[in-house]
CSV table of C-alpha atoms and ligand atoms in Angstrom, one decimal:
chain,number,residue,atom,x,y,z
D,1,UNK,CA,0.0,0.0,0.0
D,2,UNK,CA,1.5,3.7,-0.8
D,3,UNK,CA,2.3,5.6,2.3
D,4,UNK,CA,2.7,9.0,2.2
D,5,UNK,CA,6.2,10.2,3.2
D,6,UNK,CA,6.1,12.3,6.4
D,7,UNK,CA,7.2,8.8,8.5
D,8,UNK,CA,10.0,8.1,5.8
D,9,UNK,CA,11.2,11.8,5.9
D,10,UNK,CA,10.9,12.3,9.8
D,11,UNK,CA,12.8,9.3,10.7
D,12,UNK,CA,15.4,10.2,7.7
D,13,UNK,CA,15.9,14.0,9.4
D,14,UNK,CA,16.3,12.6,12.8
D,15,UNK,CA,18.8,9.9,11.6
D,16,UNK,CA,20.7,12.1,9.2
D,17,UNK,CA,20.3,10.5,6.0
D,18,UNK,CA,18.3,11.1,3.1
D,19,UNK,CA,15.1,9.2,1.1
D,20,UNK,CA,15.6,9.3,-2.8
D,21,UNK,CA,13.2,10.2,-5.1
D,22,UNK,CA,13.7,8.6,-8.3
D,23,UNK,CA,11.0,10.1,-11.1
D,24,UNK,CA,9.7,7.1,-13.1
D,25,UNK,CA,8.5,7.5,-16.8
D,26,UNK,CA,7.7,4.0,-17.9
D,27,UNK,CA,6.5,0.5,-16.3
D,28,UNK,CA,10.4,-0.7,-16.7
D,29,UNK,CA,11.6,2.4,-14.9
D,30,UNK,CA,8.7,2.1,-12.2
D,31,UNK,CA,9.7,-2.0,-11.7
D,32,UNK,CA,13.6,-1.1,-11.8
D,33,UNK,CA,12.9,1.6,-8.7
D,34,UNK,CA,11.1,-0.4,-6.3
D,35,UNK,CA,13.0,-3.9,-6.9
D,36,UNK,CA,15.8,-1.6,-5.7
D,37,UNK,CA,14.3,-0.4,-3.0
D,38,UNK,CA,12.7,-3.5,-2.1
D,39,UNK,CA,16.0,-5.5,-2.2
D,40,UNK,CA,18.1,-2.7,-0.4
D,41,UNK,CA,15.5,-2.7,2.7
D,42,UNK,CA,15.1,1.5,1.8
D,43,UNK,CA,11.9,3.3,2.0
D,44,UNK,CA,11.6,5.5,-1.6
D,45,UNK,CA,9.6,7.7,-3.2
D,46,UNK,CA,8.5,7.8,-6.6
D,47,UNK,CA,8.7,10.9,-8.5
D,48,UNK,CA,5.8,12.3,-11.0
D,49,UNK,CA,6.6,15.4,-13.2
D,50,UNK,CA,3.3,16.5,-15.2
D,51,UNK,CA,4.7,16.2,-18.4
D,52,UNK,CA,5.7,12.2,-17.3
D,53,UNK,CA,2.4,12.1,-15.7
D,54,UNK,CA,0.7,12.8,-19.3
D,55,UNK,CA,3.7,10.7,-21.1
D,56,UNK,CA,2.3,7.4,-19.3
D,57,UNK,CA,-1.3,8.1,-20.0
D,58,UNK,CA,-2.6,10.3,-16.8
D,59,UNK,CA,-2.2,9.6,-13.2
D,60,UNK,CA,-5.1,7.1,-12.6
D,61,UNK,CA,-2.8,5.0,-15.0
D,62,UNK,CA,0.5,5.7,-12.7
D,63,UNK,CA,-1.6,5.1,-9.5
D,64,UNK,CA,-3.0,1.5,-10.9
D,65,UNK,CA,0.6,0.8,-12.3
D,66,UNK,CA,2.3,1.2,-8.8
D,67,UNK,CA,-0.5,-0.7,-6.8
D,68,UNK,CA,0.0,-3.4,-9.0
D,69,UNK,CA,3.9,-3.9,-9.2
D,70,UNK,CA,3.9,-3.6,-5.5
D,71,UNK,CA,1.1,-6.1,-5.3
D,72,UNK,CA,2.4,-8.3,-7.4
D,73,UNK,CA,6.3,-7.8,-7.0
D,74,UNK,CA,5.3,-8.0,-3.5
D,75,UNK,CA,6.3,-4.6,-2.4
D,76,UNK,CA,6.4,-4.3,1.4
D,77,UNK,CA,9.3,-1.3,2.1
D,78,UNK,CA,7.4,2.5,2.4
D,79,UNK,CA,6.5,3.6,-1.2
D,80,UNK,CA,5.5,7.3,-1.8
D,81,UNK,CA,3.9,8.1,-5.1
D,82,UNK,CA,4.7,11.2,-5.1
D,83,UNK,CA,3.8,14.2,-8.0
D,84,UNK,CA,7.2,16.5,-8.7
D,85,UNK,CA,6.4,20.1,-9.5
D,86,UNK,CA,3.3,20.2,-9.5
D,87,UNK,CA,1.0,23.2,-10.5
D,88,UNK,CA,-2.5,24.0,-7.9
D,89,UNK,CA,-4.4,22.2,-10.1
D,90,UNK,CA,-2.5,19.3,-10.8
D,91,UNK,CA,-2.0,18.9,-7.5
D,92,UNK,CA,-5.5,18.6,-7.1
D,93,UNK,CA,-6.1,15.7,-9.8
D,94,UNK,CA,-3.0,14.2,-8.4
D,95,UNK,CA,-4.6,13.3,-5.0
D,96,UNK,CA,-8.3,12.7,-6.8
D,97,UNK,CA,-6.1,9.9,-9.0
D,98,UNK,CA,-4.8,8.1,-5.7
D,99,UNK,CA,-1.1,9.8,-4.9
D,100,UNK,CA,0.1,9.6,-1.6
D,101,UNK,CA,1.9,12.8,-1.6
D,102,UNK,CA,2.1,15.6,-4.2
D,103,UNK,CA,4.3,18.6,-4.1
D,104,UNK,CA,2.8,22.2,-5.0
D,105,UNK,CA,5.7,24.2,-6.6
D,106,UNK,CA,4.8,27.8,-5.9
D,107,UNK,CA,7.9,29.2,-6.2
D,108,UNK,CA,7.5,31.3,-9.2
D,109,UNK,CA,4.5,33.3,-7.7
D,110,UNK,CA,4.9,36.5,-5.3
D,111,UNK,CA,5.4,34.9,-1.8
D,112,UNK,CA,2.2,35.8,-0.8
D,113,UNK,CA,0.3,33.9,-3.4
D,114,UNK,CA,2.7,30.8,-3.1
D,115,UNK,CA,1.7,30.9,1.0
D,116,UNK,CA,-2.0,31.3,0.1
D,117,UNK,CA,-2.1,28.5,-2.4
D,118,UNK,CA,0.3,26.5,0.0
D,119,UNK,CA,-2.4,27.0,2.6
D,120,UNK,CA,-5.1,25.2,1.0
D,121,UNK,CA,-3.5,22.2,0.3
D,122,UNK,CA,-2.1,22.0,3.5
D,123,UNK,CA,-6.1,21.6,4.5
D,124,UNK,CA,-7.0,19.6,1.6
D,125,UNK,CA,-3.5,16.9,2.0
D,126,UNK,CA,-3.9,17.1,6.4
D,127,UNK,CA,-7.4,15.8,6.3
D,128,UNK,CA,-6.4,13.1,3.4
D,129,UNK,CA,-3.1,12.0,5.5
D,130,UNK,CA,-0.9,12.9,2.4
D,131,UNK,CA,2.5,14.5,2.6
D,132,UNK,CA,2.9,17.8,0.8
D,133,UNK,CA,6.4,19.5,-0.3
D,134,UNK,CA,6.2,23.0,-0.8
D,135,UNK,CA,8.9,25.2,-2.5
D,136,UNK,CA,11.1,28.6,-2.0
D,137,UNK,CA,13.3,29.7,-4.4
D,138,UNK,CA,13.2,28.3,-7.5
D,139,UNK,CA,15.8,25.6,-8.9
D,140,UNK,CA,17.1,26.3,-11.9
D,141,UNK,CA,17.8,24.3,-15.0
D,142,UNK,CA,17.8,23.9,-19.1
D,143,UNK,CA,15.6,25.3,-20.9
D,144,UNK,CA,16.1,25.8,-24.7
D,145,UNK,CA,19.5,25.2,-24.3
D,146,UNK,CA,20.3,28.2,-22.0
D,147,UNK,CA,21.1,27.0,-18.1
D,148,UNK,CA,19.5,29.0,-15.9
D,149,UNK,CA,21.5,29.2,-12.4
D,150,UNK,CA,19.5,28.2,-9.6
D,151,UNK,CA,18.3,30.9,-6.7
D,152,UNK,CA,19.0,31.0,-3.3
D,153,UNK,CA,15.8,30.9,-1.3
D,154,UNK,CA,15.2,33.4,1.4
D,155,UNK,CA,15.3,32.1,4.9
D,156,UNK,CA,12.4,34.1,6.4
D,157,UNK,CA,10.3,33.0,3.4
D,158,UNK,CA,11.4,29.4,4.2
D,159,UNK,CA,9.7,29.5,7.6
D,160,UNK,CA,7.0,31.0,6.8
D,161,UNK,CA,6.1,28.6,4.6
D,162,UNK,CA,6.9,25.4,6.9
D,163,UNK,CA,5.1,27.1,9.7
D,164,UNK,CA,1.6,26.9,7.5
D,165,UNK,CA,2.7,22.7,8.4
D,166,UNK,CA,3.6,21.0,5.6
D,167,UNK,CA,5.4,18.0,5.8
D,168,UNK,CA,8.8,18.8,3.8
D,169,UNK,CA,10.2,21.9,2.0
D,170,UNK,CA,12.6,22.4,-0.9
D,171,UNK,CA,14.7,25.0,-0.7
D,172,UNK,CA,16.6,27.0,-3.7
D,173,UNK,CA,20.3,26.7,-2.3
D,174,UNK,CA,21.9,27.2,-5.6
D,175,UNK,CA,21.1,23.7,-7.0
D,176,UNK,CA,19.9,23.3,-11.1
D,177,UNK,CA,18.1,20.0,-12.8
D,178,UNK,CA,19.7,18.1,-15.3
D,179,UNK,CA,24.1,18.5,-15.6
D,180,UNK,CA,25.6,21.4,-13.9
D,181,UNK,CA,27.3,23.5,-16.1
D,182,UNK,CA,31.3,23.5,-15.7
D,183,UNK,CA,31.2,27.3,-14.0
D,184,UNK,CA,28.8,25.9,-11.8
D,185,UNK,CA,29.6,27.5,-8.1
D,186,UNK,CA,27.9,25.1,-6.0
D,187,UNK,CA,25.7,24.3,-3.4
D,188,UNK,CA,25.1,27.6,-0.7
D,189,UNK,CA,25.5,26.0,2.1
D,190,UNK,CA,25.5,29.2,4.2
D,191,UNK,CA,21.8,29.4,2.4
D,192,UNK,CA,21.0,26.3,4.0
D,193,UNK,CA,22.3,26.3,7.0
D,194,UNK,CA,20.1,29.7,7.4
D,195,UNK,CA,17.2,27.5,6.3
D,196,UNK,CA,18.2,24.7,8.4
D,197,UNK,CA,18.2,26.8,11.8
D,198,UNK,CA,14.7,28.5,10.6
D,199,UNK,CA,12.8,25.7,10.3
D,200,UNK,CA,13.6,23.3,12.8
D,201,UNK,CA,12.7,19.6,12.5
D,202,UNK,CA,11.1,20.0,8.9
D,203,UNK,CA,12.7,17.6,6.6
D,204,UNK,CA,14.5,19.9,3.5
D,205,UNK,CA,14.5,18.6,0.0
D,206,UNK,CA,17.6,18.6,-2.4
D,207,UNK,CA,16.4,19.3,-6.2
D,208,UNK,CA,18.8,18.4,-8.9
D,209,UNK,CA,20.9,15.4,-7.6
D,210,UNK,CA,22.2,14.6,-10.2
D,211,UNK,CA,25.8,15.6,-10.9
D,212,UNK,CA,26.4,16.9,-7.4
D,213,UNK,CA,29.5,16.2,-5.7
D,214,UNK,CA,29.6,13.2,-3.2
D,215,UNK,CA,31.3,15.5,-0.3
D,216,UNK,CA,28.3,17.9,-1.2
D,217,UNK,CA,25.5,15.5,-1.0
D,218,UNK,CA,26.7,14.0,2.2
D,219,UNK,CA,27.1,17.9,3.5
D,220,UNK,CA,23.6,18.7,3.0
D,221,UNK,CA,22.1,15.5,4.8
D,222,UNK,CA,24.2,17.2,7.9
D,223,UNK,CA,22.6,20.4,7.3
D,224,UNK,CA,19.3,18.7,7.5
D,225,UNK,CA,18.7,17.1,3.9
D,226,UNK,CA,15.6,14.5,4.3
D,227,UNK,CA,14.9,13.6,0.3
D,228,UNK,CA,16.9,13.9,-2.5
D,229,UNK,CA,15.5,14.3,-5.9
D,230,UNK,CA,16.9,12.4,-9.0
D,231,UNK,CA,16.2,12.2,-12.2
D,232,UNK,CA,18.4,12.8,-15.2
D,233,UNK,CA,21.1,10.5,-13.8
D,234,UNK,CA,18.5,7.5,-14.5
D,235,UNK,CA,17.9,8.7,-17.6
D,236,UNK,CA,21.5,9.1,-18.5
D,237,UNK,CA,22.4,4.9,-17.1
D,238,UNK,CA,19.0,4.1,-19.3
D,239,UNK,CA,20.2,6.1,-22.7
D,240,UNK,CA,23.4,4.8,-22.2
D,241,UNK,CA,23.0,1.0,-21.7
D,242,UNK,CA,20.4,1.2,-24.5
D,243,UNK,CA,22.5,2.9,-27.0
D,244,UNK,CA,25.4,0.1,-26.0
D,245,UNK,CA,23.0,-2.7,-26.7
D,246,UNK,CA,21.8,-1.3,-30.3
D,247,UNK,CA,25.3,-0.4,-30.9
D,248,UNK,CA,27.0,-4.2,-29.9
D,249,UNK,CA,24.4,-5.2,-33.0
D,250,UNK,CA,23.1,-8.0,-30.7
D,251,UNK,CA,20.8,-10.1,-32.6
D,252,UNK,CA,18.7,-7.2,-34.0
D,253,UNK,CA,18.1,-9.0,-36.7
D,254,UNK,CA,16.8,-11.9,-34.6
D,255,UNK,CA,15.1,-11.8,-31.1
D,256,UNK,CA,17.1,-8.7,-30.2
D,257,UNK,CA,14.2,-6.6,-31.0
D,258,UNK,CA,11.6,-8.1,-28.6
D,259,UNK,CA,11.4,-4.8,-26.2
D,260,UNK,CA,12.2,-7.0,-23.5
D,261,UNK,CA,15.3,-8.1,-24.6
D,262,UNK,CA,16.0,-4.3,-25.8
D,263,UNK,CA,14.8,-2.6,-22.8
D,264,UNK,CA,17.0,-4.9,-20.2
D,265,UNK,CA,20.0,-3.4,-20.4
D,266,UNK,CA,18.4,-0.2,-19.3
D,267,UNK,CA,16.2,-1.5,-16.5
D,268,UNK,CA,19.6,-3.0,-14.9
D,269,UNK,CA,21.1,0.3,-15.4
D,270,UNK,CA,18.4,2.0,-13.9
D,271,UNK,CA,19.0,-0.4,-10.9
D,272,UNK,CA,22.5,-0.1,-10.9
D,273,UNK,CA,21.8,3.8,-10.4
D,274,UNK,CA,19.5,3.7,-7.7
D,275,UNK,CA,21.4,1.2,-5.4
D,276,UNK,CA,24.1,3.6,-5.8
D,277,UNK,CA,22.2,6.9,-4.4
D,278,UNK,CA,20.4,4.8,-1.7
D,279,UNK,CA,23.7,3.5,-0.6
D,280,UNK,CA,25.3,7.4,-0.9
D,281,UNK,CA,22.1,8.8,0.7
D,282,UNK,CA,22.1,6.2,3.6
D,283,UNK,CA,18.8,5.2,3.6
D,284,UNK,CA,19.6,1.3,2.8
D,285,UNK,CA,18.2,-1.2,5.7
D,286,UNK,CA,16.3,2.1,6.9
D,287,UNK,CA,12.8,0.3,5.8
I,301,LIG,P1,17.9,15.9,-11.8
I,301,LIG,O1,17.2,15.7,-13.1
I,301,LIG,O2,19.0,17.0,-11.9
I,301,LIG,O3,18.4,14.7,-11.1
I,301,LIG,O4,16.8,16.6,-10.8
I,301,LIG,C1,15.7,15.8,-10.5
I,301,LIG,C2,14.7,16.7,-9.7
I,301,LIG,O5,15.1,17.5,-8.9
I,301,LIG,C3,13.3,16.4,-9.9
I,301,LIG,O6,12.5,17.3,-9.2
């Protein structure tokens, strides 16, 4: 059964390590994440961006595609299904569609429409017993081929967002989706420390783990890191393991194109990737 993540994410906080969130896009990538999860003992959440959410045919789909694999794949570790980004009103047909925590990303609004808007769903996800991740600050990333760098949130903002009680927070600390460029300056980890002492026990989350620095990643769980969110490293292992496989030649010509045979590769790359983060986060045998 999905859970939502406040448990996961208040135990992680307390214990100094961090929950991954892997973003799925497919039934290979969904199988590939929890199998990992399953077979490392690590609670996880699952990751939903809107555009993936649409990709894989709405989230009614998603939420009878999880429930199933954990069902059958016999599932029992803490599973979040979890929406990334999400806008007010996708939020909204998130938790209709059966999500066990969705994140509202108001960071692009004037702070006092991102508290308002914040507000509600706190109501709407407290008497539902979801988790709900709110952002400050936004994190930047590629669009069009330009890399935006990503803000720093502002402290005061930070708190008075966790004070309206929801159950995890990401903060802009500098972080950026996707690769970091090579004049990339870092993580601010005066930023979160000031974020850190603000607000308390709530569980921060790290956007854009892929490509940071080990040394960085393990920082930021000591500066109160609960969840950290990765994406294009999975899709990297997966591109990369698939182009090997068409590129070897194997058997194309025979069984080699039976999308099971062709989408292996990937799905152990995928798994490869994950082990590796919940192994570097520290939430292995944490179930
Ligand atoms: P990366 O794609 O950089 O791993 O970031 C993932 C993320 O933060 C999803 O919200």
């Amino acid at each position: 059964m999905l859970v939502s993540a406040k448990d996961m994410l208040n135990k992680a906080k307390a214990g100094k390590y961090a929950v991954g969130q892997f973003n799925i896009n497919n039934l290979e990538w969904t199988k590939a994440v929890l199998l990992t999860a399953q077979e490392n003992n690590s609670p996880v959440i699952l990751g939903v961006s809107e555009g993936a959410g649409k990709y894989m045919g709405g989230y009614k789909t998603i939420v009878g595609m999880v429930n199933g694999l954990m069902e059958e794949l016999k599932i029992t570790v803490p599973v979040a299904l979890h929406l990334d980004h999400g806008s007010f009103e996708g939020a909204h047909k998130c938790i209709e569609a059966g999500f066990s925590s969705v994140m509202f990303d108001g960071s692009h609004y004037p702070i006092a429409e991102n508290i308002e808007k914040t507000k509600s769903l706190v109501e709407t996800c407290g008497k539902l017993g979801l988790s709900l991740e709110a952002e400050v600050g936004s994190i930047g990333g590629e669009e069009d081929g330009v890399v935006g760098a990503g803000e720093c949130a502002d402290p005061d903002e930070c708190k008075a967002i966790a004070d309206l009680g929801v159950t995890m927070l990401a903060a802009g600390i500098g972080n950026i989706h996707g690769k970091y460029p090579a004049n990339w300056a870092g993580l601010s980890f005066d930023t979160l420390a000031a974020v850190s002492e603000k607000t308390g026990d709530m569980p921060l989350v790290l956007h854009g783990g892929t490509g940071i620095p080990e040394d960085m990643i393990k920082k930021a769980i000591s500066l109160g890191v609960a969840k950290i969110n990765v994406n294009t490293e999975c899709q990297l292992s997966f591109a990369e393991a698939t182009r090997k496989y068409i590129e070897s030649g194997k058997d194309l010509e025979g069984k080699g194109f039976d999308p099971r045979k062709l989408l292996a590769p990937g799905f152990e790359a995928i798994k490869a990737t994950v082990k590796e983060k919940m192994e570097l986060f520290g939430s292995v045998n944490q179930a």
